[in-house]
Amino acid sequence: MCHARRVTSEPVHPVDPTGTDLAALAKVVARQRAEMERLRDLAASSAVVERAKGVLMAVTGCAPEAAHEQLVQRAADGNRTLLEQCWLTLGALPPREQPTGTQPSPAVRPAGSWQVAPTGTVDLAKILGHIGRDLVRVGTPHELAHCLLNHLAPETDADAVMLYERLPEGGLELIGHAGVEATLAAQWRYVPPMTGVGALEALRSGEPRWLEDPVGDRDRYLLIGDSNERWPTRAWLPMPAGDTAYVTLGVLRRRGGTFRPRERELLRAVARLCAGRLRAFNSTQERTGDGVARAVQAVFDALPGAAILLTPLRSASGAVEDYRIEAATSQAVDIFGRTGREMVGRQVLESYPSVAGEPLWHGYLEALETGVPFESEPFVYPDVVGEVHVTATYSVRAAPLGAGLLVTWLRHDAAELQEQRLADVQRLGNLGWANWNLVTREAAWSEQTYAVLGRTPAQPPLALERLPDLALPEDAGPLTHAIAELVRRARPFDVPFRIDTTEGVRHLRLVAEAVTAPDGTTVEVHGFVQDLTRQRSAELALVESERAILLQRGILQAERALAARLQQALLPLPSKPVRLAGLRVEVAYLPAQSGIHVGGDWFSAIELPDEDALFVVGDVGGHGIDAVATMAQLRFTAKGMVTTGSSLTGALARLNYLLLHSRDTQTTATMVIARYDPRRRVLSWAQAGHLPPLLVRNGEVRCLDRPGGMLLGASLAPVFEAAELRLEPGDRLLLYTDGLVERPGESLDAGLGRLADAVRAHDCGASGSLEALLATMLADEGRDDVCVLDIRLPLEDVTNGEDVPGAED
């Protein structure tokens, strides 16, 4: 369990655990403490070895592997253990109080130590010695950054320290920082692999990058922070680790100017010294650096409030013995004063030993086992604030997150909570309250009021009568009148007005009411001002969008009306069935049920000069004026070519050429064209990508086999073939466009089958009703245009029928 302050749990409803539970918990705590002591000893030994390696690297400039080999060789030569040799090596550092320029006597210098030159080198060694001694107590990169800032600030005027680690994908991750606010650190937590990043270039080249020219650096580098005005000079130094470097040290200064030679030498030595120390806690970094913990910690760094991420530590039997803190917000504090990232890697019983046996402990276990979040009852914690003993009430919530627990807690303080809620309401509603005392002439505004009115908190609140000075001239009059009526007659108002700011015109709303004395005199005014710019902009955009939609709809409706009139003029429909060359022909054309565009479906049924009959059904791609124009062009051209002697396939080839070359934008069309010889009762027909005609004969319904042919306008060299069908008395032939059979989500074969079933259901042959057929097929809404030619050969002698010129004028 984690608290926002150093507190001891004191539940409102205490639970008396049994003696058995206390004994078991005591054993757990004792075992954990023993394990912690062992780990501390191991960490201390590892820290001594790494520190000794870092000293050798700093003084001699060797690599980490070479430094380790020197320590091993010196230990073997002196018949000592490696740990003993490391302590001797660290003991060879100049003492803290040793005067500058003096050296230990050769008689007392330990075996295996090195010669230290006088003057500046000795001074540098003293500084490194002080840093090396403090590194023993460093356990995380974050602590390392604070340690370095403490030592480098007086020596190099450093104001901030940042530690970046190279990621496998080539970018950088901020693993430690000091002197940098949490928000900025969260924004620069991850740096992608790009050029112009000083820290990344230092790692790539293996050489430091000294950014000492504020003007030039702004053009060459991507600078951390708002600009280089915060830190005019910066240094990025790689920390060597063998042949390459994976961590870079950043030193940022608010002072301008270059780094002096002594400062550069010190920073290079510090980078070498810390390279070994970083490896001493790499295991901790790897443990807490998994994807979930990293992601949660990155979020925690930018979040207010107190929260931690816990991972359960289980025994061999699987029972939870403790929890490890994997991530923590900056406001989380344990009983030892560690905060935020300093708590990462610690265990709960180490940070909060009093939680053992408490209801919170059992609540954590229940949340882990059931997966249901646990919410505690409010409990009281004593605290010390400024040497004053106070109590506060908290409640804790633990929610499962992966294999761990996300624990948050809230302090219940009525006044603070109410104030925070009011601030949240003002921020979310983009409004602020204001109060004017007309007797004392005092005014008070909330922080959000300043932001809404475009003023800074350093400026005094405006008097009530001066508020119209902020408004645009055309809005100042109504606002002045409303304020005057409020002061004289206590009449409340709700007035919109606009102000001009550096960000543009703002649309505001001022609501105010009066507080009056017993005699009715207004003595105080309170109200609120709200920024409605976004809402007003949305309203204006909506009005403009509606206006544009209405305009576009009017244009499209006018286009539809024009296209419809053109279609009616170019494609007249007969009012009743007609006879052509001994055939009874009925025509149906139904426009689309949805949309405002007129389609390009069309037909032609005429008697030719040689007493043959021509039947055509076509469908032009698209809608509107262009489709109608193309339809008219194809219709009249097809009739003209067949009338003048062109074959059916020849007419299709010429129509294809016409579509390919007569318009700027390519248009396609489908068509079925047929010629009937009444003397032989033979129907010759060809098609261009169109649906096959449907034949009804002697109660059987089938689609004719289509001869070869592709849609018009799709190829420069199409091939069209023709077929013949001999009609028998009582035959019925349907030529139609795809709107008759197509349905959304249905295959074309299914649509053709549905058409055949509908024809069978409404009688067959010459007695079938076209109107009934269309009613069955077109019951659904949302269909396309439909054009149908219903051609029938009567049972009676065809020569007895009276032929008429055609089905069209």
mmCIF file of C-alpha atoms in Angstrom, residues 379-688:
data_model
loop_
_atom_site.group_PDB
_atom_site.id
_atom_site.type_symbol
_atom_site.label_atom_id
_atom_site.label_comp_id
_atom_site.label_asym_id
_atom_site.label_seq_id
_atom_site.Cartn_x
_atom_site.Cartn_y
_atom_site.Cartn_z
ATOM 1 C CA PHE A 379 -9.447 5.276 6.907
ATOM 2 C CA VAL A 380 -7.605 7.843 9.014
ATOM 3 C CA TYR A 381 -3.827 8.414 8.940
ATOM 4 C CA PRO A 382 -1.907 10.658 11.334
ATOM 5 C CA ASP A 383 0.628 12.972 9.704
ATOM 6 C CA VAL A 384 3.038 15.736 10.593
ATOM 7 C CA VAL A 385 2.889 18.925 8.530
ATOM 8 C CA GLY A 386 5.265 21.676 9.627
ATOM 9 C CA GLU A 387 5.757 20.070 13.075
ATOM 10 C CA VAL A 388 1.974 20.094 13.555
ATOM 11 C CA HIS A 389 0.194 16.776 14.030
ATOM 12 C CA VAL A 390 -2.781 16.468 11.707
ATOM 13 C CA THR A 391 -4.970 13.643 10.511
ATOM 14 C CA ALA A 392 -6.284 12.987 7.046
ATOM 15 C CA THR A 393 -8.751 10.505 5.618
ATOM 16 C CA TYR A 394 -7.769 8.376 2.628
ATOM 17 C CA SER A 395 -9.340 5.725 0.441
ATOM 18 C CA VAL A 396 -7.407 3.253 -1.722
ATOM 19 C CA ARG A 397 -8.342 1.522 -4.957
ATOM 20 C CA ALA A 398 -6.446 -1.465 -6.408
ATOM 21 C CA ALA A 399 -7.258 -2.610 -9.951
ATOM 22 C CA PRO A 400 -5.638 -5.566 -11.771
ATOM 23 C CA LEU A 401 -3.339 -4.555 -14.643
ATOM 24 C CA GLY A 402 -1.895 -7.535 -16.446
ATOM 25 C CA ALA A 403 -0.253 -9.708 -13.780
ATOM 26 C CA GLY A 404 0.068 -6.787 -11.354
ATOM 27 C CA LEU A 405 -1.972 -4.184 -9.517
ATOM 28 C CA LEU A 406 -2.508 -0.505 -10.214
ATOM 29 C CA VAL A 407 -2.968 1.164 -6.823
ATOM 30 C CA THR A 408 -4.265 4.714 -6.429
ATOM 31 C CA TRP A 409 -5.324 6.591 -3.325
ATOM 32 C CA LEU A 410 -7.232 9.760 -2.644
ATOM 33 C CA ARG A 411 -7.125 12.126 0.297
ATOM 34 C CA HIS A 412 -10.565 13.280 1.403
ATOM 35 C CA ASP A 413 -10.462 16.944 2.296
ATOM 36 C CA ALA A 414 -13.808 18.699 1.916
ATOM 37 C CA ALA A 415 -12.453 22.204 1.345
ATOM 38 C CA GLU A 416 -9.663 21.162 -1.000
ATOM 39 C CA LEU A 417 -11.945 18.771 -2.867
ATOM 40 C CA GLN A 418 -14.591 21.419 -3.356
ATOM 41 C CA GLU A 419 -12.005 23.923 -4.550
ATOM 42 C CA GLN A 420 -10.524 21.425 -6.967
ATOM 43 C CA ARG A 421 -13.945 20.572 -8.355
ATOM 44 C CA LEU A 422 -14.716 24.253 -8.872
ATOM 45 C CA ALA A 423 -11.410 24.739 -10.682
ATOM 46 C CA ASP A 424 -12.104 21.703 -12.859
ATOM 47 C CA VAL A 425 -15.588 22.979 -13.750
ATOM 48 C CA GLN A 426 -14.181 26.371 -14.750
ATOM 49 C CA ARG A 427 -11.418 24.804 -16.822
ATOM 50 C CA LEU A 428 -13.654 22.277 -18.578
ATOM 51 C CA GLY A 429 -16.416 24.837 -19.185
ATOM 52 C CA ASN A 430 -13.887 27.539 -20.155
ATOM 53 C CA LEU A 431 -15.536 29.989 -17.794
ATOM 54 C CA GLY A 432 -14.520 31.989 -14.740
ATOM 55 C CA TRP A 433 -16.321 33.738 -11.899
ATOM 56 C CA ALA A 434 -16.027 37.418 -11.034
ATOM 57 C CA ASN A 435 -17.195 39.531 -8.106
ATOM 58 C CA TRP A 436 -17.445 43.344 -7.822
ATOM 59 C CA ASN A 437 -18.121 45.138 -4.512
ATOM 60 C CA LEU A 438 -19.618 48.512 -5.458
ATOM 61 C CA VAL A 439 -19.243 49.887 -1.905
ATOM 62 C CA THR A 440 -15.549 49.153 -1.331
ATOM 63 C CA ARG A 441 -14.721 49.318 -5.079
ATOM 64 C CA GLU A 442 -12.953 45.953 -4.808
ATOM 65 C CA ALA A 443 -13.049 43.264 -7.483
ATOM 66 C CA ALA A 444 -12.046 39.599 -7.411
ATOM 67 C CA TRP A 445 -11.616 37.270 -10.387
ATOM 68 C CA SER A 446 -10.809 33.581 -10.648
ATOM 69 C CA GLU A 447 -7.754 32.505 -12.599
ATOM 70 C CA GLN A 448 -9.892 31.271 -15.486
ATOM 71 C CA THR A 449 -11.531 34.706 -15.809
ATOM 72 C CA TYR A 450 -8.160 36.235 -16.662
ATOM 73 C CA ALA A 451 -7.603 33.560 -19.291
ATOM 74 C CA VAL A 452 -11.058 34.039 -20.830
ATOM 75 C CA LEU A 453 -10.686 37.838 -21.028
ATOM 76 C CA GLY A 454 -7.150 37.567 -22.432
ATOM 77 C CA ARG A 455 -5.477 39.252 -19.455
ATOM 78 C CA THR A 456 -2.618 38.146 -17.202
ATOM 79 C CA PRO A 457 -3.015 37.567 -13.442
ATOM 80 C CA ALA A 458 -0.462 40.365 -12.887
ATOM 81 C CA GLN A 459 -3.001 42.888 -14.182
ATOM 82 C CA PRO A 460 -5.607 44.119 -11.687
ATOM 83 C CA PRO A 461 -9.259 43.140 -12.255
ATOM 84 C CA LEU A 462 -11.192 45.692 -14.282
ATOM 85 C CA ALA A 463 -13.962 47.686 -12.655
ATOM 86 C CA LEU A 464 -17.449 46.627 -13.701
ATOM 87 C CA GLU A 465 -18.110 49.811 -15.682
ATOM 88 C CA ARG A 466 -14.860 49.350 -17.626
ATOM 89 C CA LEU A 467 -15.707 45.903 -18.983
ATOM 90 C CA PRO A 468 -17.201 47.390 -22.203
ATOM 91 C CA ASP A 469 -13.722 48.782 -22.990
ATOM 92 C CA LEU A 470 -12.662 45.208 -23.829
ATOM 93 C CA ALA A 471 -15.542 44.614 -26.259
ATOM 94 C CA LEU A 472 -15.542 45.377 -29.965
ATOM 95 C CA PRO A 473 -17.105 48.795 -30.710
ATOM 96 C CA GLU A 474 -20.315 47.299 -32.106
ATOM 97 C CA ASP A 475 -20.785 45.160 -28.951
ATOM 98 C CA ALA A 476 -19.781 47.776 -26.365
ATOM 99 C CA GLY A 477 -23.158 49.591 -26.445
ATOM 100 C CA PRO A 478 -25.401 46.645 -25.490
ATOM 101 C CA LEU A 479 -22.956 45.585 -22.767
ATOM 102 C CA THR A 480 -22.827 49.141 -21.313
ATOM 103 C CA HIS A 481 -26.625 49.332 -21.255
ATOM 104 C CA ALA A 482 -26.940 45.927 -19.535
ATOM 105 C CA ILE A 483 -24.430 46.920 -16.825
ATOM 106 C CA ALA A 484 -26.210 50.238 -16.219
ATOM 107 C CA GLU A 485 -29.582 48.493 -15.829
ATOM 108 C CA LEU A 486 -28.010 46.000 -13.410
ATOM 109 C CA VAL A 487 -26.523 48.750 -11.220
ATOM 110 C CA ARG A 488 -29.580 51.070 -11.245
ATOM 111 C CA ARG A 489 -32.432 48.539 -11.189
ATOM 112 C CA ALA A 490 -30.716 45.293 -10.091
ATOM 113 C CA ARG A 491 -31.826 43.733 -13.372
ATOM 114 C CA PRO A 492 -29.734 40.580 -14.143
ATOM 115 C CA PHE A 493 -28.460 40.090 -17.655
ATOM 116 C CA ASP A 494 -26.997 37.493 -20.009
ATOM 117 C CA VAL A 495 -25.168 39.373 -22.785
ATOM 118 C CA PRO A 496 -22.943 38.019 -25.586
ATOM 119 C CA PHE A 497 -20.053 40.166 -26.761
ATOM 120 C CA ARG A 498 -16.767 39.878 -28.611
ATOM 121 C CA ILE A 499 -13.221 40.896 -27.775
ATOM 122 C CA ASP A 500 -10.112 41.146 -29.936
ATOM 123 C CA THR A 501 -7.038 39.211 -28.755
ATOM 124 C CA THR A 502 -3.694 38.240 -30.227
ATOM 125 C CA GLU A 503 -5.235 34.864 -31.103
ATOM 126 C CA GLY A 504 -8.158 36.463 -32.935
ATOM 127 C CA VAL A 505 -11.705 37.475 -32.070
ATOM 128 C CA ARG A 506 -13.280 35.658 -29.129
ATOM 129 C CA HIS A 507 -17.022 35.205 -28.617
ATOM 130 C CA LEU A 508 -17.813 35.643 -24.923
ATOM 131 C CA ARG A 509 -20.873 35.541 -22.710
ATOM 132 C CA LEU A 510 -21.274 37.572 -19.515
ATOM 133 C CA VAL A 511 -23.925 36.553 -16.976
ATOM 134 C CA ALA A 512 -24.347 38.711 -13.854
ATOM 135 C CA GLU A 513 -26.803 39.434 -11.056
ATOM 136 C CA ALA A 514 -26.950 41.980 -8.243
ATOM 137 C CA VAL A 515 -26.905 41.749 -4.457
ATOM 138 C CA THR A 516 -28.971 44.598 -3.017
ATOM 139 C CA ALA A 517 -29.213 46.387 0.327
ATOM 140 C CA PRO A 518 -32.562 46.563 2.208
ATOM 141 C CA ASP A 519 -33.370 49.818 0.402
ATOM 142 C CA GLY A 520 -32.890 48.174 -2.992
ATOM 143 C CA THR A 521 -29.499 49.733 -3.754
ATOM 144 C CA THR A 522 -27.094 47.440 -5.604
ATOM 145 C CA VAL A 523 -24.060 46.855 -3.386
ATOM 146 C CA GLU A 524 -22.419 43.849 -5.025
ATOM 147 C CA VAL A 525 -22.383 42.147 -8.411
ATOM 148 C CA HIS A 526 -21.326 38.583 -9.047
ATOM 149 C CA GLY A 527 -21.428 36.493 -12.181
ATOM 150 C CA PHE A 528 -19.328 34.595 -14.663
ATOM 151 C CA VAL A 529 -17.802 35.104 -18.104
ATOM 152 C CA GLN A 530 -17.603 32.199 -20.559
ATOM 153 C CA ASP A 531 -15.637 31.700 -23.762
ATOM 154 C CA LEU A 532 -18.034 30.470 -26.481
ATOM 155 C CA THR A 533 -15.606 30.854 -29.379
ATOM 156 C CA ARG A 534 -15.496 27.159 -30.218
ATOM 157 C CA GLN A 535 -19.252 26.773 -30.013
ATOM 158 C CA ARG A 536 -19.820 29.916 -32.080
ATOM 159 C CA SER A 537 -17.274 28.793 -34.670
ATOM 160 C CA ALA A 538 -19.011 25.424 -34.855
ATOM 161 C CA GLU A 539 -22.398 27.126 -35.251
ATOM 162 C CA LEU A 540 -21.105 29.361 -38.029
ATOM 163 C CA ALA A 541 -19.470 26.408 -39.750
ATOM 164 C CA LEU A 542 -22.730 24.443 -39.469
ATOM 165 C CA VAL A 543 -24.763 27.315 -40.930
ATOM 166 C CA GLU A 544 -22.283 27.699 -43.763
ATOM 167 C CA SER A 545 -22.338 23.953 -44.375
ATOM 168 C CA GLU A 546 -26.142 23.894 -44.445
ATOM 169 C CA ARG A 547 -26.165 26.831 -46.847
ATOM 170 C CA ALA A 548 -23.698 25.042 -49.116
ATOM 171 C CA ILE A 549 -25.724 21.828 -48.945
ATOM 172 C CA LEU A 550 -28.943 23.626 -49.842
ATOM 173 C CA LEU A 551 -27.229 25.374 -52.713
ATOM 174 C CA GLN A 552 -25.752 22.131 -53.987
ATOM 175 C CA ARG A 553 -29.088 20.357 -53.575
ATOM 176 C CA GLY A 554 -30.824 23.074 -55.565
ATOM 177 C CA ILE A 555 -28.263 22.738 -58.342
ATOM 178 C CA LEU A 556 -28.633 18.958 -58.385
ATOM 179 C CA GLN A 557 -32.438 19.160 -58.379
ATOM 180 C CA ALA A 558 -32.332 21.611 -61.272
ATOM 181 C CA GLU A 559 -29.994 19.254 -63.107
ATOM 182 C CA ARG A 560 -32.360 16.361 -62.441
ATOM 183 C CA ALA A 561 -35.357 18.289 -63.706
ATOM 184 C CA LEU A 562 -33.475 19.276 -66.853
ATOM 185 C CA ALA A 563 -32.251 15.720 -67.396
ATOM 186 C CA ALA A 564 -35.750 14.354 -66.840
ATOM 187 C CA ARG A 565 -37.201 16.756 -69.395
ATOM 188 C CA LEU A 566 -34.494 15.837 -71.881
ATOM 189 C CA GLN A 567 -35.106 12.170 -71.247
ATOM 190 C CA GLN A 568 -38.861 12.537 -71.785
ATOM 191 C CA ALA A 569 -38.242 14.457 -74.977
ATOM 192 C CA LEU A 570 -35.655 12.016 -76.317
ATOM 193 C CA LEU A 571 -37.283 8.808 -75.065
ATOM 194 C CA PRO A 572 -41.073 8.991 -75.465
ATOM 195 C CA LEU A 573 -42.998 6.092 -73.981
ATOM 196 C CA PRO A 574 -46.078 4.582 -75.741
ATOM 197 C CA SER A 575 -49.255 4.703 -73.690
ATOM 198 C CA LYS A 576 -50.307 1.131 -74.654
ATOM 199 C CA PRO A 577 -48.836 -1.983 -76.306
ATOM 200 C CA VAL A 578 -48.041 -1.660 -80.026
ATOM 201 C CA ARG A 579 -47.516 -4.081 -82.934
ATOM 202 C CA LEU A 580 -44.284 -4.240 -84.878
ATOM 203 C CA ALA A 581 -43.737 -6.727 -87.705
ATOM 204 C CA GLY A 582 -46.424 -9.024 -86.313
ATOM 205 C CA LEU A 583 -45.085 -8.815 -82.741
ATOM 206 C CA ARG A 584 -46.869 -7.360 -79.729
ATOM 207 C CA VAL A 585 -44.463 -4.977 -77.963
ATOM 208 C CA GLU A 586 -44.937 -3.454 -74.510
ATOM 209 C CA VAL A 587 -42.461 -0.955 -73.019
ATOM 210 C CA ALA A 588 -41.813 -0.030 -69.376
ATOM 211 C CA TYR A 589 -39.401 2.564 -68.026
ATOM 212 C CA LEU A 590 -39.165 3.255 -64.270
ATOM 213 C CA PRO A 591 -36.716 5.829 -62.868
ATOM 214 C CA ALA A 592 -34.611 5.117 -59.771
ATOM 215 C CA GLN A 593 -36.331 5.329 -56.374
ATOM 216 C CA SER A 594 -33.376 6.991 -54.590
ATOM 217 C CA GLY A 595 -31.055 9.834 -55.473
ATOM 218 C CA ILE A 596 -31.684 12.913 -57.515
ATOM 219 C CA HIS A 597 -29.880 11.867 -60.713
ATOM 220 C CA VAL A 598 -31.537 10.637 -63.915
ATOM 221 C CA GLY A 599 -29.993 7.466 -65.284
ATOM 222 C CA GLY A 600 -28.916 6.438 -68.766
ATOM 223 C CA ASP A 601 -31.215 3.429 -69.371
ATOM 224 C CA TRP A 602 -32.901 3.546 -72.804
ATOM 225 C CA PHE A 603 -34.723 1.499 -75.457
ATOM 226 C CA SER A 604 -35.593 1.620 -79.134
ATOM 227 C CA ALA A 605 -38.312 -0.321 -80.958
ATOM 228 C CA ILE A 606 -39.042 0.654 -84.584
ATOM 229 C CA GLU A 607 -40.062 -0.884 -87.877
ATOM 230 C CA LEU A 608 -37.357 -0.719 -90.568
ATOM 231 C CA PRO A 609 -37.953 0.185 -94.245
ATOM 232 C CA ASP A 610 -37.742 -3.494 -95.273
ATOM 233 C CA GLU A 611 -40.571 -4.304 -92.821
ATOM 234 C CA ASP A 612 -38.166 -5.841 -90.312
ATOM 235 C CA ALA A 613 -38.273 -4.639 -86.682
ATOM 236 C CA LEU A 614 -35.380 -3.242 -84.659
ATOM 237 C CA PHE A 615 -35.225 -3.705 -80.880
ATOM 238 C CA VAL A 616 -32.533 -2.158 -78.680
ATOM 239 C CA VAL A 617 -32.099 -1.893 -74.891
ATOM 240 C CA GLY A 618 -29.060 -0.084 -73.456
ATOM 241 C CA ASP A 619 -27.574 1.266 -70.238
ATOM 242 C CA VAL A 620 -25.071 4.151 -70.108
ATOM 243 C CA GLY A 621 -22.722 4.317 -67.131
ATOM 244 C CA GLY A 622 -23.356 7.276 -64.798
ATOM 245 C CA HIS A 623 -26.251 9.645 -64.192
ATOM 246 C CA GLY A 624 -27.305 13.164 -64.968
ATOM 247 C CA ILE A 625 -26.994 15.369 -68.037
ATOM 248 C CA ASP A 626 -23.920 13.564 -69.362
ATOM 249 C CA ALA A 627 -25.641 10.160 -69.178
ATOM 250 C CA VAL A 628 -28.747 11.482 -70.941
ATOM 251 C CA ALA A 629 -26.664 13.086 -73.683
ATOM 252 C CA THR A 630 -24.697 9.875 -74.246
ATOM 253 C CA MET A 631 -27.916 7.878 -74.259
ATOM 254 C CA ALA A 632 -29.415 10.084 -76.968
ATOM 255 C CA GLN A 633 -26.241 9.840 -79.029
ATOM 256 C CA LEU A 634 -26.172 6.032 -78.887
ATOM 257 C CA ARG A 635 -29.923 5.683 -79.474
ATOM 258 C CA PHE A 636 -30.137 7.763 -82.606
ATOM 259 C CA THR A 637 -26.822 6.547 -83.983
ATOM 260 C CA ALA A 638 -27.788 2.876 -83.570
ATOM 261 C CA LYS A 639 -31.117 3.398 -85.344
ATOM 262 C CA GLY A 640 -29.436 5.330 -88.145
ATOM 263 C CA MET A 641 -26.730 2.762 -88.764
ATOM 264 C CA VAL A 642 -29.083 -0.249 -88.810
ATOM 265 C CA THR A 643 -31.603 1.650 -90.980
ATOM 266 C CA THR A 644 -28.894 2.401 -93.536
ATOM 267 C CA GLY A 645 -27.856 -1.234 -93.811
ATOM 268 C CA SER A 646 -25.192 -1.812 -91.120
ATOM 269 C CA SER A 647 -25.072 -5.244 -89.544
ATOM 270 C CA LEU A 648 -25.734 -5.612 -85.847
ATOM 271 C CA THR A 649 -22.092 -6.386 -85.019
ATOM 272 C CA GLY A 650 -20.898 -3.594 -87.286
ATOM 273 C CA ALA A 651 -23.194 -1.142 -85.537
ATOM 274 C CA LEU A 652 -21.806 -2.191 -82.135
ATOM 275 C CA ALA A 653 -18.216 -1.751 -83.338
ATOM 276 C CA ARG A 654 -18.961 1.778 -84.613
ATOM 277 C CA LEU A 655 -20.773 2.696 -81.408
ATOM 278 C CA ASN A 656 -17.725 1.511 -79.436
ATOM 279 C CA TYR A 657 -15.505 3.775 -81.527
ATOM 280 C CA LEU A 658 -17.948 6.645 -80.986
ATOM 281 C CA LEU A 659 -17.752 6.311 -77.193
ATOM 282 C CA LEU A 660 -13.961 6.096 -77.216
ATOM 283 C CA HIS A 661 -13.386 9.258 -79.280
ATOM 284 C CA SER A 662 -16.357 11.575 -78.984
ATOM 285 C CA ARG A 663 -16.046 12.686 -75.311
ATOM 286 C CA ASP A 664 -13.315 14.095 -73.101
ATOM 287 C CA THR A 665 -14.020 11.653 -70.266
ATOM 288 C CA GLN A 666 -14.331 7.960 -71.053
ATOM 289 C CA THR A 667 -17.879 6.595 -70.785
ATOM 290 C CA THR A 668 -18.974 2.981 -71.019
ATOM 291 C CA ALA A 669 -22.309 1.442 -71.942
ATOM 292 C CA THR A 670 -23.954 -1.947 -72.338
ATOM 293 C CA MET A 671 -26.416 -2.846 -75.078
ATOM 294 C CA VAL A 672 -28.421 -5.660 -76.602
ATOM 295 C CA ILE A 673 -29.559 -5.100 -80.205
ATOM 296 C CA ALA A 674 -31.918 -7.377 -82.179
ATOM 297 C CA ARG A 675 -33.464 -7.452 -85.683
ATOM 298 C CA TYR A 676 -36.603 -9.462 -86.365
ATOM 299 C CA ASP A 677 -37.492 -10.877 -89.835
ATOM 300 C CA PRO A 678 -41.264 -11.533 -89.842
ATOM 301 C CA ARG A 679 -41.102 -13.604 -92.995
ATOM 302 C CA ARG A 680 -38.808 -16.211 -91.445
ATOM 303 C CA ARG A 681 -39.786 -15.449 -87.852
ATOM 304 C CA VAL A 682 -36.081 -15.225 -87.047
ATOM 305 C CA LEU A 683 -34.611 -12.846 -84.475
ATOM 306 C CA SER A 684 -30.946 -12.003 -85.049
ATOM 307 C CA TRP A 685 -29.247 -10.405 -82.058
ATOM 308 C CA ALA A 686 -25.924 -9.283 -80.630
ATOM 309 C CA GLN A 687 -24.841 -7.842 -77.284
ATOM 310 C CA ALA A 688 -22.136 -5.659 -75.752
#
